[in-house]
Amino acid sequence: MAWVLGMFVYFSDSFSPLFVGCTMRSITDKARISREKLAYIADSTSAPVSVLVPITGWAAYLSGLAVGVGCIVTEADGAALFMRAIPFNFYALIAVIFVGLIGSGIVKDFGPMRKAEKRAMEEGKVLADGATPLTGKELTDMEPYPGFKPRVFLNFVLPVLMIITTALGTYIAFKSAKTMEAFLFVGIFMMVSMMIQGIPFKEVMNTMMDGIKGVLPAIVLLALAYSVNALSKQMGTANYIISLCEGFLTPHVLPALIFIVSAIMAFATGSSWGTFAICMPIALPLAFSITGGELSTIVVAVFAAVAGGGVFGDHCSPLSDTTILSSMGSASDHLDHVKTQLPYALICGGLATAGYLIVGFVAA
């Protein structure tokens, strides 16, 4: 259920983990599913899904980075390249499928996640002893207003549809999804709705302030992560990583090596979009030079490798905003989430690397 919900909210990698985590947390707690597993599901259905859908900001951004390189002249050419690259975005595809296999029980849990699930199922502890959830108690311990009868459509379905409609509508109309405005609009709607349903204004305001206090731990961690990201950028971490790999760039290993370099870069900086901006202008010209300027399978695979590698590194990094937001939405200990998710991400990354090696040797 959480897996399907994550794929449904494909338009924003930031909204998706918060939505899935907050929506499913009480259900998974009752089912004795660890918070670490919920955070993994929320994380693995955010960026990996967003980078596969051609009507998201991710698609527009990646397509735009390709314009002006080789035979990619117009925005339409960039969009066509993105569409062709979807089947070659191995990490994103494998990661999303792998979550479904884990969630359905077809693939059994292993590593740290198995210990977390065993603890939750046998001891009823959805959090490890000594764990610090990345959400304040104001949110995790919040109780419904006495006598209030929830209306599923009015209090849940309609606000979600309003957010999705506003975000997608503004993207279609203005080529930019106004997600913040969508949340502000729905926040005002919910305040008015709660008061109409009989909750006093003072209680509504107290709940809002509790919500602000509850998300502060995640906001502080995000601020610190962005500081480290900025420092890494100023130190030239990404360019240094690329310079180390220049001597190994041959046609056969180019897609796999670009995937690995993008992943390391995203892990070190905690930013997939920053990785795209640095790596795409270097990787695509290399691919075109190998193919003589033709839009061949190698070029398409390299484009997908940059996209997938950025998501892979971002997925593993404790500095990533989506990783932090997944811990926050699921009310999981952040480091526990990173440790339990890492083996799963590494397996998907290893399979993706093997896929790019096969493509490189077949197509080169």
Coordinates of C-alpha atoms in Angstrom, one line a residue:
M1 CA 0.0 0.0 0.0
A2 CA 2.8 2.4 0.9
W3 CA 4.6 1.4 -2.3
V4 CA 1.6 2.2 -4.5
L5 CA 1.0 5.4 -2.6
G6 CA 4.6 6.6 -3.2
M7 CA 4.3 5.9 -7.0
F8 CA 1.0 7.8 -7.1
V9 CA 2.6 11.0 -5.7
Y10 CA 5.2 11.2 -8.5
F11 CA 5.3 14.9 -9.1
S12 CA 7.5 15.9 -6.2
D13 CA 10.3 13.9 -4.5
S14 CA 10.0 16.2 -1.5
F15 CA 6.3 15.9 -1.0
S16 CA 6.2 12.1 -1.7
P17 CA 8.2 10.9 1.4
L18 CA 6.4 13.2 3.7
F19 CA 3.0 12.2 2.4
V20 CA 3.7 8.5 2.4
G21 CA 5.4 8.5 5.8
C22 CA 2.7 10.6 7.6
T23 CA -0.2 8.8 5.9
M24 CA 1.0 5.3 6.5
R25 CA 2.8 5.7 9.9
S26 CA -0.2 4.9 12.2
I27 CA -1.1 1.9 9.9
T28 CA 2.4 0.4 9.8
D29 CA 2.8 0.9 13.5
K30 CA -0.3 -1.1 14.2
A31 CA 1.0 -3.8 11.8
R32 CA 4.3 -3.9 13.7
I33 CA 6.3 -2.7 10.7
S34 CA 9.5 -0.9 11.7
R35 CA 9.8 2.9 11.1
E36 CA 13.0 2.1 9.2
K37 CA 11.2 0.0 6.7
L38 CA 8.5 2.7 6.2
A39 CA 11.2 5.3 5.7
Y40 CA 12.9 3.0 3.1
I41 CA 9.6 2.6 1.2
A42 CA 8.9 6.3 1.3
D43 CA 12.5 7.2 0.2
S44 CA 12.6 4.6 -2.6
T45 CA 9.4 5.7 -4.2
S46 CA 10.3 9.5 -4.2
A47 CA 13.2 10.4 -6.4
P48 CA 13.4 7.1 -8.3
V49 CA 9.8 7.6 -9.4
S50 CA 10.1 11.3 -10.1
V51 CA 13.1 10.8 -12.4
L52 CA 11.2 8.3 -14.5
V53 CA 8.1 10.4 -15.2
P54 CA 8.3 12.7 -18.2
I55 CA 5.9 15.4 -16.8
T56 CA 7.9 16.3 -13.7
G57 CA 10.3 19.1 -12.9
W58 CA 13.0 16.4 -13.0
A59 CA 12.3 15.7 -16.7
A60 CA 12.3 19.3 -17.6
Y61 CA 15.5 20.0 -15.8
L62 CA 17.4 17.0 -17.2
S63 CA 16.1 17.6 -20.7
G64 CA 17.2 21.3 -20.5
L65 CA 20.7 20.3 -19.5
A66 CA 21.1 18.3 -22.7
V67 CA 20.0 21.1 -25.0
G68 CA 22.9 22.5 -27.0
V69 CA 25.0 19.3 -26.7
G70 CA 25.7 17.3 -29.9
C71 CA 22.6 17.0 -32.0
I72 CA 20.3 18.0 -29.2
V73 CA 19.3 21.4 -30.4
T74 CA 15.8 22.2 -29.1
E75 CA 13.8 21.5 -26.0
A76 CA 11.8 19.0 -28.0
D77 CA 15.0 17.1 -28.8
G78 CA 15.9 17.1 -25.1
A79 CA 12.4 15.8 -24.1
A80 CA 12.7 13.1 -26.8
L81 CA 16.1 12.1 -25.3
F82 CA 14.6 11.8 -21.9
M83 CA 11.8 9.6 -23.2
R84 CA 14.3 7.3 -24.9
A85 CA 16.5 7.1 -21.8
I86 CA 13.7 5.9 -19.5
P87 CA 14.3 2.2 -20.2
F88 CA 18.0 2.7 -19.6
N89 CA 17.5 4.4 -16.2
F90 CA 18.3 1.1 -14.6
Y91 CA 18.8 2.2 -11.0
A92 CA 15.5 4.0 -10.8
L93 CA 13.6 1.1 -12.4
I94 CA 15.3 -1.5 -10.3
A95 CA 14.9 0.5 -7.0
V96 CA 11.1 0.9 -7.5
I97 CA 10.6 -2.7 -8.5
F98 CA 12.8 -3.9 -5.5
V99 CA 10.6 -2.0 -3.1
G100 CA 7.6 -3.8 -4.4
L101 CA 9.3 -7.1 -4.0
I102 CA 10.4 -6.3 -0.5
G103 CA 7.0 -4.9 0.5
S104 CA 5.1 -7.9 -0.9
G105 CA 7.4 -10.4 0.9
I106 CA 8.6 -12.0 -2.4
V107 CA 12.1 -10.9 -1.4
K108 CA 12.8 -11.4 2.3
D109 CA 14.4 -8.7 4.4
F110 CA 18.1 -9.0 5.1
G111 CA 20.9 -7.2 6.8
P112 CA 20.1 -4.4 9.3
M113 CA 16.5 -4.2 8.0
R114 CA 15.8 -7.8 9.0
K115 CA 16.9 -7.0 12.5
A116 CA 14.7 -4.0 12.6
E117 CA 11.7 -5.9 11.3
K118 CA 12.3 -8.8 13.8
R119 CA 12.4 -6.3 16.6
A120 CA 9.2 -4.6 15.5
M121 CA 7.3 -7.9 15.0
E122 CA 8.5 -9.8 18.1
E123 CA 8.9 -7.0 20.6
G124 CA 6.4 -4.5 19.2
K125 CA 9.1 -1.8 19.0
V126 CA 8.8 0.2 15.8
L127 CA 11.8 2.2 16.9
A128 CA 15.1 0.8 18.3
D129 CA 16.0 1.5 21.9
G130 CA 17.7 4.9 22.1
A131 CA 16.5 5.9 18.7
T132 CA 15.7 9.6 18.1
P133 CA 12.9 10.1 15.6
L134 CA 13.5 13.0 13.2
T135 CA 10.1 14.4 14.2
G136 CA 9.1 16.1 17.4
K137 CA 6.7 14.4 19.9
E138 CA 4.2 17.2 19.0
L139 CA 3.5 15.3 15.8
T140 CA 3.9 11.7 16.8
D141 CA 1.8 12.0 19.9
M142 CA -0.9 14.2 18.6
E143 CA -4.4 13.1 19.4
P144 CA -7.7 13.9 17.5
Y145 CA -9.9 16.6 18.9
P146 CA -12.4 15.2 21.4
G147 CA -15.7 14.4 19.7
F148 CA -14.4 15.1 16.3
K149 CA -15.6 12.7 13.6
P150 CA -13.1 12.5 10.7
R151 CA -14.5 12.8 7.2
V152 CA -12.2 10.9 4.9
F153 CA -13.0 12.8 1.7
L154 CA -13.1 16.3 3.2
N155 CA -10.1 15.9 5.6
F156 CA -7.9 13.7 3.5
V157 CA -8.8 12.9 -0.1
L158 CA -9.8 16.5 -1.1
P159 CA -6.7 18.2 0.3
V160 CA -4.4 15.7 -1.4
L161 CA -6.3 16.2 -4.7
M162 CA -6.0 20.0 -4.3
I163 CA -2.3 19.8 -3.8
I164 CA -1.8 17.5 -6.8
T165 CA -4.2 19.5 -9.0
T166 CA -2.5 22.8 -8.1
A167 CA 1.0 21.5 -8.6
L168 CA 0.3 19.9 -11.9
G169 CA -2.0 22.7 -13.1
T170 CA 0.7 25.3 -12.5
Y171 CA 3.3 23.2 -14.1
I172 CA 1.2 22.8 -17.3
A173 CA 0.3 26.5 -17.3
F174 CA 3.6 28.1 -16.2
K175 CA 6.1 25.3 -16.8
S176 CA 6.8 25.4 -13.0
A177 CA 5.0 23.4 -10.3
K178 CA 4.0 25.9 -7.6
T179 CA 4.2 23.3 -4.8
M180 CA 4.7 25.8 -2.0
E181 CA 1.7 27.8 -3.1
A182 CA -0.3 24.6 -3.3
F183 CA 0.5 23.7 0.3
L184 CA -0.2 27.2 1.5
F185 CA -3.6 27.2 -0.3
V186 CA -4.5 23.8 1.2
G187 CA -3.3 24.9 4.7
I188 CA -5.7 27.8 4.6
F189 CA -8.5 25.6 3.3
M190 CA -7.8 23.0 6.2
M191 CA -7.9 25.7 8.8
V192 CA -11.3 27.0 7.6
S193 CA -12.6 23.5 7.2
M194 CA -11.6 22.5 10.8
M195 CA -13.4 25.5 12.2
I196 CA -16.5 24.8 10.2
Q197 CA -16.5 21.2 11.5
G198 CA -16.6 22.5 15.1
I199 CA -12.9 22.8 16.2
P200 CA -12.3 26.1 18.0
F201 CA -9.9 28.6 16.3
K202 CA -7.6 28.5 19.4
E203 CA -7.2 24.7 19.0
V204 CA -6.5 25.0 15.3
M205 CA -3.7 27.6 16.0
N206 CA -2.3 25.5 18.8
T207 CA -2.2 22.5 16.5
M208 CA -0.4 24.5 13.8
M209 CA 2.2 25.7 16.3
D210 CA 2.7 22.1 17.5
G211 CA 3.3 21.2 13.8
I212 CA 5.9 23.9 13.4
K213 CA 7.7 22.7 16.5
G214 CA 7.5 19.1 15.4
V215 CA 9.3 19.6 12.1
L216 CA 12.1 21.7 13.6
P217 CA 14.6 18.8 14.0
A218 CA 14.4 18.0 10.3
I219 CA 14.7 21.7 9.3
V220 CA 17.8 22.0 11.4
L221 CA 19.3 18.9 9.9
L222 CA 18.4 20.1 6.4
A223 CA 20.1 23.5 7.0
L224 CA 23.3 21.7 8.2
A225 CA 23.2 19.4 5.2
Y226 CA 22.9 22.3 2.8
S227 CA 25.9 24.0 4.5
V228 CA 28.0 20.9 3.9
N229 CA 26.7 20.7 0.3
A230 CA 27.8 24.3 -0.3
L231 CA 31.2 23.7 1.3
S232 CA 31.7 20.6 -0.9
K233 CA 30.8 22.7 -4.0
Q234 CA 33.3 25.4 -3.1
M235 CA 36.1 22.9 -2.5
G236 CA 35.5 21.4 -6.0
T237 CA 34.7 17.9 -4.8
A238 CA 32.8 17.0 -8.0
N239 CA 35.5 18.2 -10.4
Y240 CA 38.1 16.3 -8.4
I241 CA 36.1 13.1 -8.7
I242 CA 35.8 13.5 -12.4
S243 CA 39.5 14.3 -12.9
L244 CA 40.4 11.0 -11.2
C245 CA 38.3 9.0 -13.7
E246 CA 39.4 10.7 -17.0
G247 CA 42.0 8.0 -17.8
F248 CA 39.5 5.2 -17.6
L249 CA 36.9 6.6 -20.0
T250 CA 36.6 4.1 -22.9
P251 CA 33.5 3.5 -25.0
H252 CA 32.8 0.1 -23.4
V253 CA 32.8 1.3 -19.8
L254 CA 31.6 4.9 -20.3
P255 CA 28.0 4.4 -19.2
A256 CA 28.9 2.3 -16.2
L257 CA 31.7 4.7 -15.2
I258 CA 29.6 7.8 -15.6
F259 CA 26.9 6.1 -13.4
I260 CA 29.5 5.4 -10.7
V261 CA 31.0 8.9 -10.8
S262 CA 27.6 10.5 -10.7
A263 CA 26.7 8.3 -7.7
I264 CA 29.9 9.2 -5.8
M265 CA 29.4 12.8 -6.6
A266 CA 25.8 12.8 -5.4
F267 CA 26.7 10.9 -2.2
A268 CA 29.5 13.3 -1.4
T269 CA 27.4 16.4 -2.0
G270 CA 23.9 15.2 -1.0
S271 CA 22.5 16.7 -4.2
S272 CA 21.3 14.9 -7.2
W273 CA 20.3 18.0 -9.1
G274 CA 23.7 19.6 -8.4
T275 CA 25.3 16.4 -9.7
F276 CA 23.2 16.6 -12.9
A277 CA 24.3 20.2 -13.5
I278 CA 28.0 19.3 -13.2
C279 CA 28.1 15.9 -14.7
M280 CA 25.7 16.2 -17.7
P281 CA 27.8 18.9 -19.6
I282 CA 30.8 16.6 -19.2
A283 CA 29.3 13.2 -19.8
L284 CA 27.2 14.0 -22.9
P285 CA 29.9 15.6 -25.0
L286 CA 32.2 12.6 -24.2
A287 CA 29.5 10.2 -25.4
F288 CA 28.9 12.3 -28.6
S289 CA 32.6 12.4 -29.3
I290 CA 32.7 8.6 -29.2
T291 CA 29.7 8.2 -31.5
G292 CA 30.8 10.8 -34.0
G293 CA 27.9 13.2 -33.1
E294 CA 25.2 10.6 -33.6
L295 CA 22.4 10.0 -31.1
S296 CA 23.2 6.3 -30.5
T297 CA 22.4 3.9 -27.7
I298 CA 25.7 4.9 -25.9
V299 CA 24.6 8.6 -25.7
V300 CA 21.1 7.6 -24.4
A301 CA 22.6 5.2 -21.9
V302 CA 25.1 7.9 -20.7
F303 CA 22.2 10.4 -20.3
A304 CA 20.3 7.8 -18.2
A305 CA 23.4 6.9 -16.2
V306 CA 23.8 10.5 -15.1
A307 CA 20.2 10.6 -14.0
G308 CA 20.2 7.2 -12.3
G309 CA 23.7 7.7 -10.7
G310 CA 22.6 11.0 -9.2
V311 CA 19.5 9.4 -7.7
F312 CA 21.5 6.4 -6.5
G313 CA 24.1 8.6 -4.6
D314 CA 21.4 10.9 -3.3
H315 CA 19.5 7.8 -2.1
C316 CA 22.4 6.6 -0.1
S317 CA 23.6 9.9 1.3
P318 CA 22.7 11.0 4.8
L319 CA 23.0 14.6 3.6
S320 CA 20.3 14.2 1.0
D321 CA 17.1 16.2 1.5
T322 CA 14.9 13.3 0.4
T323 CA 16.7 11.0 2.8
I324 CA 16.1 13.5 5.6
L325 CA 12.5 14.1 4.6
S326 CA 11.8 10.3 4.5
S327 CA 13.1 10.0 8.1
M328 CA 11.0 12.9 9.1
G329 CA 7.7 11.7 7.4
S330 CA 8.2 8.2 8.9
A331 CA 9.3 9.6 12.3
S332 CA 12.4 7.3 12.0
D333 CA 15.8 7.7 13.5
H334 CA 17.8 9.3 10.6
L335 CA 20.9 7.2 10.9
D336 CA 18.9 4.0 11.4
H337 CA 17.1 4.8 8.2
V338 CA 20.4 5.3 6.3
K339 CA 21.9 2.1 7.7
T340 CA 19.0 -0.1 6.9
Q341 CA 18.4 1.3 3.4
L342 CA 22.0 1.2 2.3
P343 CA 22.3 -2.5 1.6
Y344 CA 19.2 -2.5 -0.5
A345 CA 20.4 0.6 -2.5
L346 CA 23.8 -0.9 -3.0
I347 CA 22.3 -4.1 -4.5
C348 CA 20.1 -2.0 -6.9
G349 CA 23.2 0.1 -7.8
G350 CA 25.3 -3.0 -8.4
L351 CA 22.6 -4.4 -10.8
A352 CA 22.4 -1.1 -12.5
T353 CA 26.2 -1.0 -13.0
A354 CA 26.1 -4.5 -14.5
G355 CA 23.3 -3.3 -16.9
Y356 CA 25.4 -0.3 -18.1
L357 CA 28.4 -2.6 -18.6
I358 CA 26.3 -4.9 -20.8
V359 CA 24.9 -1.9 -22.8
G360 CA 28.4 -0.5 -23.2
F361 CA 29.9 -3.7 -24.6
V362 CA 27.0 -4.5 -26.8
A363 CA 26.4 -1.0 -28.2
A364 CA 30.0 0.3 -28.4

